[in-house]
Amino acid sequence: MNSKKWNTVATGILYFIAGVMILILAFLLIFILWNGLPHVSWHFLTTPARSFQTGGGIGIQLFNSFYLLFLAMLISIPISIGAGIYLSEYAKQNWLTSLIRTSIDILSSLPSIVVGLFGFLVFSIQAGLGFSILSGALALTVFNLPLLTRNVEESLNSISESQREAGLALGLSKWETVLRIIIPEALPGIVTGMILGAGRVFGEAAALIYTAGQSAPALDFTNWNPFYIASPLNPLRPAETLAVHIWKINSEGIMPDAAQVSAGASAVLIIAVLIFNFGARFISARVYGKMTGTK
Amino acid sequence: MQNYSADDKFIRELDPKDHEISISTEDLHVFYGDSEAIHGVSLPFERFKITALIGASGSGKSTYLRSLNRMNDNIDGTRVTGKIMYRDLDINSQNINVYEMRKHIGMVFQRPNPFSKSIYDNITFAPKRNGVHGKETLDELVETTLKQAALWDQVKDGLGQSALSLSGGQQQRLCIARAIAMKPDILLLDEPASALDPISTSTVEDTLLALKDRYTIIIVTHNMQQAARISDYTAFFHLGNVLEFDETSNVFQRPKITATEDYVSGRFG
Amino acid sequence: MHDDIKDSLLKKSRATRSEQRGRIISLTCTAIIVLIVVSIFYFVASKGLATFFSNKVNVWDFLSKSIWNPGSTDSHGSPQAGALPMIIGSFGVTLLSAIIATPFAIATAIFMTEISPNKGYKILQPVTELLVGIPSVVYGFIGLSVVVPFVRHTFGGTGFGILAGTFVLFVMILPTVTSMSVDALRAVPRYYREASLALGATRWQTIYKVVLRSATPGLATAVIFGMSRAFGEALAVQMVIGNAVLLPHNLISPASTLTSVLTMGMGNTVMGSAANNALWSLALLLLLMSLVFNLLINKIAKRGRI
């Protein structure tokens, strides 16, 4: 076969494989949404789960997922911004900085089950938090920090050095310059990274099964006192999330309609991820427009 | 490029009795890592005069200018030795509050670098951080500085619009306005017109001439006509040394050093 | 004459204090992350090494024996902690899924960068991005409801096993490897391609002989990164692998991986017992492997730069 023919054949194969790639995504999405969406109803989204009988919902798990996400982001956002600033603005090129970068690299590549087990050992057992929202949020923070930090660092690095010089030349400290000039300009990138991070956290399960736990006790949605045991806000109660729930009902086999509930829950999870994905693009575009537009 | 001897130089002395010196350097060396970019430069800068720093690219004029308000501090591996005398203090020493110092020695850069904020906020941002408050005070500050920078008439109706919507020349004059809003003693300008078209360049030059009775101005420029047009003194930099420093008319019409003559007559550069 | 400005140059100001505060805050945040990493290593290692120091399991036995019953002891009186089945399971699914995913990912990446850099890229880029975002339990659930029955009908057996795990991991790492491969191919300078095409090479020859060759380090990094994800994935694999701690006879007999045993076992053992320590040894092995993957990626990246 001559080279011309090879060229045609190879191109054909590449088209085929790219097509397969699209088919895989289409299949995944259609499978989940086709099987899941019929089960998603207001009732499904708001009622508690049931064992040994059909008709349970995912109300508590859904709430838990959002609450955990909120707490995890609350802890990890400030830390990652601080560390991102350090790496992009203060870190000198020396062994200490390369040590810091290496540890962040290692942390980001750790399997999430290892993070979960570490959280189990340190937060649940040693710190006495037990299976609780708080241990879960801390484990998710560990899981989330390296990527957020790197995103903050990269977003800050993308802002021109001349902006920093402008601030410094006016007698501002480096810190003021970063906080008041560089961060606002880097905000679209930072926010996009945060939302994508939130999407990752929302779907994470392995880091949570031994920290936030695998049970979802009934909640009293009329009592929002965080110290009350059945309060939705109580940070010390165990809290199975949506992702953990999908895993749990599939590996336990005590829920008769596990397949339907999993499909519904997966659909909700996928839709949430889609919303995070599109939200990231949308918000970053908006923030950007606001900043460069008129006051 | 020819190699001119660094021993063959002419530095005009300014007698403190007749000339009030705003800032001066004594034997200033700048090192980037192991390489020496400035080889011991001593220069005086007279108050309310414009001093131009000229020389080919790589001659060290920008590096020298940036050491005057210690902007080089922020570059890893840079070391500056020697004295920078300002108000009887060596500001090149550890115990100097650089943030305070930079308020009095302002700087305008080669590329216009306004903040991506409104025109109004660009000017009031730093003063506000330094305790200037009250709408009237700030409004007045914005008006006077924009007038001094010859930008007021063009932007007075759109102070809220983004500074990034201005043209390059307007942005650069905004940066000058932003720098003088801090009421500095000295204004350092690093090739402020090199990124601008000829018309914007001439407005910026006019602005500088108008500012000279209030500020001591030190300007790095690549453009010899510009130096000849606006400056009172000129220092000629060559490979990290100042080979000639004199009144501008002397430097351009009666240079005492061959290297200077070759440079200002366009034989290299 | 008194000079206020001169005085102010010698005094601390608001800016000095803010700078100090900023340094402390940002350094503290960084130190927290480093501390977390150090303590992960410390805790996992101290627990994981207990098997060898307190429970006197021979390291070589741990790595090479295939009987996993750490709750009971063998004839020498040390726990039966032979991790070989899980090690084989983990490496098996990792290598197999990487072998299948690599050609797919690289081919898709070539399509996106070389064949159809405008239209194809615009369609496939969000596709890969979306696939990366799908949570792993969803992959596990699909594996359970589609892949396992498919394997059962086609190849017999229960359907659970290394083959099902491989399929799930293949789909899981495919988008990651693809998007990293795209980055690697895009980093090849345009003039390489132009030079090759100008010499009369066909597009395929250019891709094969010029682009792929100069992007090799980047592509290798992408594949190893995918492998490290596959190796560490817990729940999706656990759901389809069958969870039998036995040496797998074939690709369709129930098996287990380091992560699946950890996932199942940690809740059923008592902290500090030999059975529990043995699980931590698996976690330590997992941690070390992720270090090895990391090291490999750095090595390749460094060599690629020179």
PDB file of C-alpha atoms in Angstrom, chain A residues 31-270:
ATOM      1  CA  PHE A  31     -28.370   5.532  29.791  1.00  0.00           C
ATOM      2  CA  ILE A  32     -28.323   7.489  33.032  1.00  0.00           C
ATOM      3  CA  LEU A  33     -30.914  10.050  32.079  1.00  0.00           C
ATOM      4  CA  TRP A  34     -33.210   7.560  30.309  1.00  0.00           C
ATOM      5  CA  ASN A  35     -33.197   5.148  33.223  1.00  0.00           C
ATOM      6  CA  GLY A  36     -32.934   7.735  35.940  1.00  0.00           C
ATOM      7  CA  LEU A  37     -35.136  10.654  35.024  1.00  0.00           C
ATOM      8  CA  PRO A  38     -38.434   8.722  35.142  1.00  0.00           C
ATOM      9  CA  HIS A  39     -37.721   8.079  38.824  1.00  0.00           C
ATOM     10  CA  VAL A  40     -36.881  11.654  39.627  1.00  0.00           C
ATOM     11  CA  SER A  41     -39.846  13.457  41.043  1.00  0.00           C
ATOM     12  CA  TRP A  42     -40.420  15.991  43.768  1.00  0.00           C
ATOM     13  CA  HIS A  43     -41.333  13.075  46.009  1.00  0.00           C
ATOM     14  CA  PHE A  44     -38.062  11.274  45.174  1.00  0.00           C
ATOM     15  CA  LEU A  45     -35.988  14.371  45.852  1.00  0.00           C
ATOM     16  CA  THR A  46     -37.565  15.121  49.211  1.00  0.00           C
ATOM     17  CA  THR A  47     -38.395  11.867  50.980  1.00  0.00           C
ATOM     18  CA  PRO A  48     -35.938   9.842  53.072  1.00  0.00           C
ATOM     19  CA  ALA A  49     -34.513   6.575  51.811  1.00  0.00           C
ATOM     20  CA  ARG A  50     -36.078   3.222  52.708  1.00  0.00           C
ATOM     21  CA  SER A  51     -34.577  -0.221  53.233  1.00  0.00           C
ATOM     22  CA  PHE A  52     -36.403  -3.465  52.512  1.00  0.00           C
ATOM     23  CA  GLN A  53     -39.223  -1.675  50.729  1.00  0.00           C
ATOM     24  CA  THR A  54     -39.650   0.309  47.586  1.00  0.00           C
ATOM     25  CA  GLY A  55     -40.582   3.915  47.128  1.00  0.00           C
ATOM     26  CA  GLY A  56     -37.768   5.570  49.089  1.00  0.00           C
ATOM     27  CA  GLY A  57     -36.252   8.891  48.070  1.00  0.00           C
ATOM     28  CA  ILE A  58     -32.963  10.663  48.381  1.00  0.00           C
ATOM     29  CA  GLY A  59     -34.064  13.774  50.281  1.00  0.00           C
ATOM     30  CA  ILE A  60     -31.648  13.537  53.178  1.00  0.00           C
ATOM     31  CA  GLN A  61     -28.727  12.434  51.010  1.00  0.00           C
ATOM     32  CA  LEU A  62     -29.278  15.363  48.699  1.00  0.00           C
ATOM     33  CA  PHE A  63     -29.322  17.792  51.587  1.00  0.00           C
ATOM     34  CA  ASN A  64     -26.225  16.143  53.088  1.00  0.00           C
ATOM     35  CA  SER A  65     -24.330  16.429  49.817  1.00  0.00           C
ATOM     36  CA  PHE A  66     -24.962  20.148  49.609  1.00  0.00           C
ATOM     37  CA  TYR A  67     -24.249  20.773  53.268  1.00  0.00           C
ATOM     38  CA  LEU A  68     -20.959  18.847  53.094  1.00  0.00           C
ATOM     39  CA  LEU A  69     -20.016  20.630  49.909  1.00  0.00           C
ATOM     40  CA  PHE A  70     -20.732  23.959  51.558  1.00  0.00           C
ATOM     41  CA  LEU A  71     -18.631  23.181  54.630  1.00  0.00           C
ATOM     42  CA  ALA A  72     -15.785  21.685  52.615  1.00  0.00           C
ATOM     43  CA  MET A  73     -15.624  24.726  50.355  1.00  0.00           C
ATOM     44  CA  LEU A  74     -15.896  27.027  53.347  1.00  0.00           C
ATOM     45  CA  ILE A  75     -12.739  25.496  54.800  1.00  0.00           C
ATOM     46  CA  SER A  76     -10.786  24.897  51.625  1.00  0.00           C
ATOM     47  CA  ILE A  77     -11.368  28.177  49.771  1.00  0.00           C
ATOM     48  CA  PRO A  78      -9.541  30.460  52.220  1.00  0.00           C
ATOM     49  CA  ILE A  79      -6.682  27.995  52.717  1.00  0.00           C
ATOM     50  CA  SER A  80      -6.215  27.458  49.012  1.00  0.00           C
ATOM     51  CA  ILE A  81      -6.285  31.192  48.310  1.00  0.00           C
ATOM     52  CA  GLY A  82      -3.671  31.786  51.003  1.00  0.00           C
ATOM     53  CA  ALA A  83      -1.453  29.001  49.757  1.00  0.00           C
ATOM     54  CA  GLY A  84      -1.962  29.996  46.125  1.00  0.00           C
ATOM     55  CA  ILE A  85      -0.892  33.541  46.970  1.00  0.00           C
ATOM     56  CA  TYR A  86       2.162  32.242  48.775  1.00  0.00           C
ATOM     57  CA  LEU A  87       3.228  30.116  45.828  1.00  0.00           C
ATOM     58  CA  SER A  88       2.618  32.714  43.164  1.00  0.00           C
ATOM     59  CA  GLU A  89       3.777  35.834  45.011  1.00  0.00           C
ATOM     60  CA  TYR A  90       6.096  35.022  47.872  1.00  0.00           C
ATOM     61  CA  ALA A  91       7.787  31.690  47.198  1.00  0.00           C
ATOM     62  CA  LYS A  92      11.411  32.077  46.160  1.00  0.00           C
ATOM     63  CA  GLN A  93      13.034  29.555  43.885  1.00  0.00           C
ATOM     64  CA  ASN A  94      14.685  27.315  46.432  1.00  0.00           C
ATOM     65  CA  TRP A  95      14.536  23.843  47.933  1.00  0.00           C
ATOM     66  CA  LEU A  96      11.743  24.775  50.334  1.00  0.00           C
ATOM     67  CA  THR A  97       9.471  25.864  47.509  1.00  0.00           C
ATOM     68  CA  SER A  98      10.189  22.773  45.474  1.00  0.00           C
ATOM     69  CA  LEU A  99       9.440  20.686  48.558  1.00  0.00           C
ATOM     70  CA  ILE A 100       6.107  22.484  48.947  1.00  0.00           C
ATOM     71  CA  ARG A 101       5.269  22.001  45.278  1.00  0.00           C
ATOM     72  CA  THR A 102       6.179  18.334  45.448  1.00  0.00           C
ATOM     73  CA  SER A 103       3.946  17.776  48.448  1.00  0.00           C
ATOM     74  CA  ILE A 104       1.028  19.476  46.720  1.00  0.00           C
ATOM     75  CA  ASP A 105       1.672  17.302  43.661  1.00  0.00           C
ATOM     76  CA  ILE A 106       1.700  14.189  45.798  1.00  0.00           C
ATOM     77  CA  LEU A 107      -1.457  15.198  47.621  1.00  0.00           C
ATOM     78  CA  SER A 108      -3.281  15.783  44.360  1.00  0.00           C
ATOM     79  CA  SER A 109      -2.357  12.350  43.062  1.00  0.00           C
ATOM     80  CA  LEU A 110      -3.259  10.412  46.206  1.00  0.00           C
ATOM     81  CA  PRO A 111      -6.135   7.962  45.712  1.00  0.00           C
ATOM     82  CA  SER A 112      -9.214   9.390  47.376  1.00  0.00           C
ATOM     83  CA  ILE A 113      -9.687   6.184  49.370  1.00  0.00           C
ATOM     84  CA  VAL A 114      -6.340   6.871  51.043  1.00  0.00           C
ATOM     85  CA  VAL A 115      -7.501  10.383  51.857  1.00  0.00           C
ATOM     86  CA  GLY A 116     -10.689   8.882  53.243  1.00  0.00           C
ATOM     87  CA  LEU A 117      -8.820   6.411  55.427  1.00  0.00           C
ATOM     88  CA  PHE A 118      -6.530   9.144  56.695  1.00  0.00           C
ATOM     89  CA  GLY A 119      -9.607  11.197  57.553  1.00  0.00           C
ATOM     90  CA  PHE A 120     -11.147   8.185  59.271  1.00  0.00           C
ATOM     91  CA  LEU A 121      -8.037   7.674  61.395  1.00  0.00           C
ATOM     92  CA  VAL A 122      -7.310  11.294  62.244  1.00  0.00           C
ATOM     93  CA  PHE A 123     -10.637  13.125  62.207  1.00  0.00           C
ATOM     94  CA  SER A 124     -13.121  10.385  63.069  1.00  0.00           C
ATOM     95  CA  ILE A 125     -11.081   8.399  65.557  1.00  0.00           C
ATOM     96  CA  GLN A 126      -8.191  10.446  66.948  1.00  0.00           C
ATOM     97  CA  ALA A 127     -10.013  13.760  67.028  1.00  0.00           C
ATOM     98  CA  GLY A 128     -13.149  12.024  68.223  1.00  0.00           C
ATOM     99  CA  LEU A 129     -15.428  13.462  65.568  1.00  0.00           C
ATOM    100  CA  GLY A 130     -16.792  10.043  64.673  1.00  0.00           C
ATOM    101  CA  PHE A 131     -18.698   9.539  61.438  1.00  0.00           C
ATOM    102  CA  SER A 132     -19.811  13.094  61.030  1.00  0.00           C
ATOM    103  CA  ILE A 133     -20.345  15.920  58.596  1.00  0.00           C
ATOM    104  CA  LEU A 134     -17.340  17.629  60.098  1.00  0.00           C
ATOM    105  CA  SER A 135     -14.930  14.732  59.507  1.00  0.00           C
ATOM    106  CA  GLY A 136     -16.355  14.385  56.036  1.00  0.00           C
ATOM    107  CA  ALA A 137     -15.881  18.065  55.304  1.00  0.00           C
ATOM    108  CA  LEU A 138     -12.306  17.915  56.559  1.00  0.00           C
ATOM    109  CA  ALA A 139     -11.539  14.855  54.422  1.00  0.00           C
ATOM    110  CA  LEU A 140     -13.033  16.594  51.394  1.00  0.00           C
ATOM    111  CA  THR A 141     -10.888  19.618  52.203  1.00  0.00           C
ATOM    112  CA  VAL A 142      -7.768  17.451  52.072  1.00  0.00           C
ATOM    113  CA  PHE A 143      -8.992  16.007  48.792  1.00  0.00           C
ATOM    114  CA  ASN A 144      -9.828  19.421  47.368  1.00  0.00           C
ATOM    115  CA  LEU A 145      -6.922  21.602  48.554  1.00  0.00           C
ATOM    116  CA  PRO A 146      -4.176  20.691  46.096  1.00  0.00           C
ATOM    117  CA  LEU A 147      -6.250  21.297  42.979  1.00  0.00           C
ATOM    118  CA  LEU A 148      -7.782  24.509  44.286  1.00  0.00           C
ATOM    119  CA  THR A 149      -4.385  25.799  45.351  1.00  0.00           C
ATOM    120  CA  ARG A 150      -2.874  25.076  41.987  1.00  0.00           C
ATOM    121  CA  ASN A 151      -5.797  26.748  40.292  1.00  0.00           C
ATOM    122  CA  VAL A 152      -5.431  29.868  42.433  1.00  0.00           C
ATOM    123  CA  GLU A 153      -1.703  29.958  41.767  1.00  0.00           C
ATOM    124  CA  GLU A 154      -2.174  29.602  38.016  1.00  0.00           C
ATOM    125  CA  SER A 155      -4.917  32.223  37.931  1.00  0.00           C
ATOM    126  CA  LEU A 156      -2.705  34.677  39.813  1.00  0.00           C
ATOM    127  CA  ASN A 157       0.275  33.911  37.594  1.00  0.00           C
ATOM    128  CA  SER A 158      -1.783  34.712  34.539  1.00  0.00           C
ATOM    129  CA  ILE A 159      -2.132  38.326  35.653  1.00  0.00           C
ATOM    130  CA  SER A 160       0.560  40.517  34.157  1.00  0.00           C
ATOM    131  CA  GLU A 161       3.543  41.426  36.321  1.00  0.00           C
ATOM    132  CA  SER A 162       2.976  45.053  35.330  1.00  0.00           C
ATOM    133  CA  GLN A 163      -0.154  45.151  37.477  1.00  0.00           C
ATOM    134  CA  ARG A 164       1.878  44.173  40.526  1.00  0.00           C
ATOM    135  CA  GLU A 165       4.491  46.793  39.735  1.00  0.00           C
ATOM    136  CA  ALA A 166       1.756  49.394  39.397  1.00  0.00           C
ATOM    137  CA  GLY A 167       0.538  48.611  42.890  1.00  0.00           C
ATOM    138  CA  LEU A 168       3.980  48.478  44.455  1.00  0.00           C
ATOM    139  CA  ALA A 169       5.073  51.720  42.798  1.00  0.00           C
ATOM    140  CA  LEU A 170       2.169  53.462  44.530  1.00  0.00           C
ATOM    141  CA  GLY A 171       3.563  52.458  47.908  1.00  0.00           C
ATOM    142  CA  LEU A 172       1.183  49.574  48.500  1.00  0.00           C
ATOM    143  CA  SER A 173       2.480  46.440  50.144  1.00  0.00           C
ATOM    144  CA  LYS A 174       2.694  43.264  48.112  1.00  0.00           C
ATOM    145  CA  TRP A 175      -0.156  41.799  50.144  1.00  0.00           C
ATOM    146  CA  GLU A 176      -2.447  44.775  49.512  1.00  0.00           C
ATOM    147  CA  THR A 177      -1.566  44.680  45.839  1.00  0.00           C
ATOM    148  CA  VAL A 178      -2.412  41.005  45.578  1.00  0.00           C
ATOM    149  CA  LEU A 179      -5.588  41.253  47.620  1.00  0.00           C
ATOM    150  CA  ARG A 180      -7.010  44.394  46.053  1.00  0.00           C
ATOM    151  CA  ILE A 181      -5.688  44.353  42.516  1.00  0.00           C
ATOM    152  CA  ILE A 182      -4.445  40.949  41.427  1.00  0.00           C
ATOM    153  CA  ILE A 183      -7.150  38.771  42.995  1.00  0.00           C
ATOM    154  CA  PRO A 184     -10.047  40.837  41.608  1.00  0.00           C
ATOM    155  CA  GLU A 185      -8.477  40.575  38.160  1.00  0.00           C
ATOM    156  CA  ALA A 186      -7.852  36.854  38.531  1.00  0.00           C
ATOM    157  CA  LEU A 187     -11.345  36.223  39.859  1.00  0.00           C
ATOM    158  CA  PRO A 188     -12.867  34.642  36.737  1.00  0.00           C
ATOM    159  CA  GLY A 189     -10.172  31.966  36.719  1.00  0.00           C
ATOM    160  CA  ILE A 190     -10.355  31.438  40.453  1.00  0.00           C
ATOM    161  CA  VAL A 191     -14.147  31.165  40.487  1.00  0.00           C
ATOM    162  CA  THR A 192     -14.158  28.767  37.547  1.00  0.00           C
ATOM    163  CA  GLY A 193     -11.671  26.523  39.328  1.00  0.00           C
ATOM    164  CA  MET A 194     -13.671  26.667  42.542  1.00  0.00           C
ATOM    165  CA  ILE A 195     -16.881  25.614  40.817  1.00  0.00           C
ATOM    166  CA  LEU A 196     -15.184  22.768  38.978  1.00  0.00           C
ATOM    167  CA  GLY A 197     -13.671  21.747  42.322  1.00  0.00           C
ATOM    168  CA  ALA A 198     -17.135  21.873  43.845  1.00  0.00           C
ATOM    169  CA  GLY A 199     -18.354  19.523  41.117  1.00  0.00           C
ATOM    170  CA  ARG A 200     -15.588  17.077  41.941  1.00  0.00           C
ATOM    171  CA  VAL A 201     -16.353  17.273  45.657  1.00  0.00           C
ATOM    172  CA  PHE A 202     -20.055  16.806  45.029  1.00  0.00           C
ATOM    173  CA  GLY A 203     -19.517  13.482  43.311  1.00  0.00           C
ATOM    174  CA  GLU A 204     -16.801  12.183  45.624  1.00  0.00           C
ATOM    175  CA  ALA A 205     -17.624   9.078  47.619  1.00  0.00           C
ATOM    176  CA  ALA A 206     -14.480   7.118  48.490  1.00  0.00           C
ATOM    177  CA  ALA A 207     -13.159   9.858  50.783  1.00  0.00           C
ATOM    178  CA  LEU A 208     -16.488   9.938  52.603  1.00  0.00           C
ATOM    179  CA  ILE A 209     -17.543   6.371  53.351  1.00  0.00           C
ATOM    180  CA  TYR A 210     -15.375   6.252  56.467  1.00  0.00           C
ATOM    181  CA  THR A 211     -15.575   9.915  57.454  1.00  0.00           C
ATOM    182  CA  ALA A 212     -19.073  11.246  56.877  1.00  0.00           C
ATOM    183  CA  GLY A 213     -20.316   7.702  57.250  1.00  0.00           C
ATOM    184  CA  GLN A 214     -22.792   5.543  55.400  1.00  0.00           C
ATOM    185  CA  SER A 215     -25.958   6.273  57.282  1.00  0.00           C
ATOM    186  CA  ALA A 216     -28.464   9.050  56.976  1.00  0.00           C
ATOM    187  CA  PRO A 217     -30.452   9.359  60.214  1.00  0.00           C
ATOM    188  CA  ALA A 218     -33.800  11.051  59.961  1.00  0.00           C
ATOM    189  CA  LEU A 219     -33.635  14.809  60.127  1.00  0.00           C
ATOM    190  CA  ASP A 220     -36.042  17.221  61.674  1.00  0.00           C
ATOM    191  CA  PHE A 221     -36.290  19.963  59.096  1.00  0.00           C
ATOM    192  CA  THR A 222     -38.182  22.179  61.516  1.00  0.00           C
ATOM    193  CA  ASN A 223     -35.304  22.553  63.957  1.00  0.00           C
ATOM    194  CA  TRP A 224     -32.294  24.396  62.560  1.00  0.00           C
ATOM    195  CA  ASN A 225     -30.398  24.690  65.830  1.00  0.00           C
ATOM    196  CA  PRO A 226     -26.980  23.214  64.945  1.00  0.00           C
ATOM    197  CA  PHE A 227     -26.651  21.710  68.433  1.00  0.00           C
ATOM    198  CA  TYR A 228     -29.864  19.733  68.236  1.00  0.00           C
ATOM    199  CA  ILE A 229     -29.146  16.100  67.417  1.00  0.00           C
ATOM    200  CA  ALA A 230     -31.574  15.728  64.513  1.00  0.00           C
ATOM    201  CA  SER A 231     -31.013  19.214  63.195  1.00  0.00           C
ATOM    202  CA  PRO A 232     -30.049  19.320  59.515  1.00  0.00           C
ATOM    203  CA  LEU A 233     -27.257  21.718  60.441  1.00  0.00           C
ATOM    204  CA  ASN A 234     -25.758  19.599  63.212  1.00  0.00           C
ATOM    205  CA  PRO A 235     -22.165  19.107  62.026  1.00  0.00           C
ATOM    206  CA  LEU A 236     -21.566  16.120  64.267  1.00  0.00           C
ATOM    207  CA  ARG A 237     -24.227  13.817  62.880  1.00  0.00           C
ATOM    208  CA  PRO A 238     -23.352  11.083  60.356  1.00  0.00           C
ATOM    209  CA  ALA A 239     -24.297  12.051  56.844  1.00  0.00           C
ATOM    210  CA  GLU A 240     -24.451   9.742  53.871  1.00  0.00           C
ATOM    211  CA  THR A 241     -24.226  11.747  50.673  1.00  0.00           C
ATOM    212  CA  LEU A 242     -25.831  11.069  47.324  1.00  0.00           C
ATOM    213  CA  ALA A 243     -22.677   9.541  45.848  1.00  0.00           C
ATOM    214  CA  VAL A 244     -22.116   7.342  48.892  1.00  0.00           C
ATOM    215  CA  HIS A 245     -25.775   6.328  48.762  1.00  0.00           C
ATOM    216  CA  ILE A 246     -25.437   5.064  45.188  1.00  0.00           C
ATOM    217  CA  TRP A 247     -22.456   2.967  46.175  1.00  0.00           C
ATOM    218  CA  LYS A 248     -24.040   1.753  49.393  1.00  0.00           C
ATOM    219  CA  ILE A 249     -27.374   0.539  48.025  1.00  0.00           C
ATOM    220  CA  ASN A 250     -25.630  -1.243  45.179  1.00  0.00           C
ATOM    221  CA  SER A 251     -23.173  -3.100  47.335  1.00  0.00           C
ATOM    222  CA  GLU A 252     -25.601  -3.922  50.136  1.00  0.00           C
ATOM    223  CA  GLY A 253     -28.510  -5.321  48.200  1.00  0.00           C
ATOM    224  CA  ILE A 254     -31.166  -4.780  50.843  1.00  0.00           C
ATOM    225  CA  MET A 255     -33.153  -2.257  48.897  1.00  0.00           C
ATOM    226  CA  PRO A 256     -35.575  -3.910  46.511  1.00  0.00           C
ATOM    227  CA  ASP A 257     -35.642  -0.989  44.108  1.00  0.00           C
ATOM    228  CA  ALA A 258     -31.911  -0.270  44.405  1.00  0.00           C
ATOM    229  CA  ALA A 259     -31.444  -0.182  40.633  1.00  0.00           C
ATOM    230  CA  GLN A 260     -34.188   2.372  40.144  1.00  0.00           C
ATOM    231  CA  VAL A 261     -33.104   4.495  43.069  1.00  0.00           C
ATOM    232  CA  SER A 262     -29.464   4.358  41.877  1.00  0.00           C
ATOM    233  CA  ALA A 263     -30.483   5.356  38.384  1.00  0.00           C
ATOM    234  CA  GLY A 264     -32.504   8.254  39.727  1.00  0.00           C
ATOM    235  CA  ALA A 265     -29.748   9.305  42.083  1.00  0.00           C
ATOM    236  CA  SER A 266     -27.129   8.998  39.329  1.00  0.00           C
ATOM    237  CA  ALA A 267     -29.250  11.174  37.094  1.00  0.00           C
ATOM    238  CA  VAL A 268     -29.470  13.790  39.815  1.00  0.00           C
ATOM    239  CA  LEU A 269     -25.708  13.558  40.358  1.00  0.00           C
ATOM    240  CA  ILE A 270     -24.968  13.909  36.648  1.00  0.00           C
TER     241      ILE A 270
END
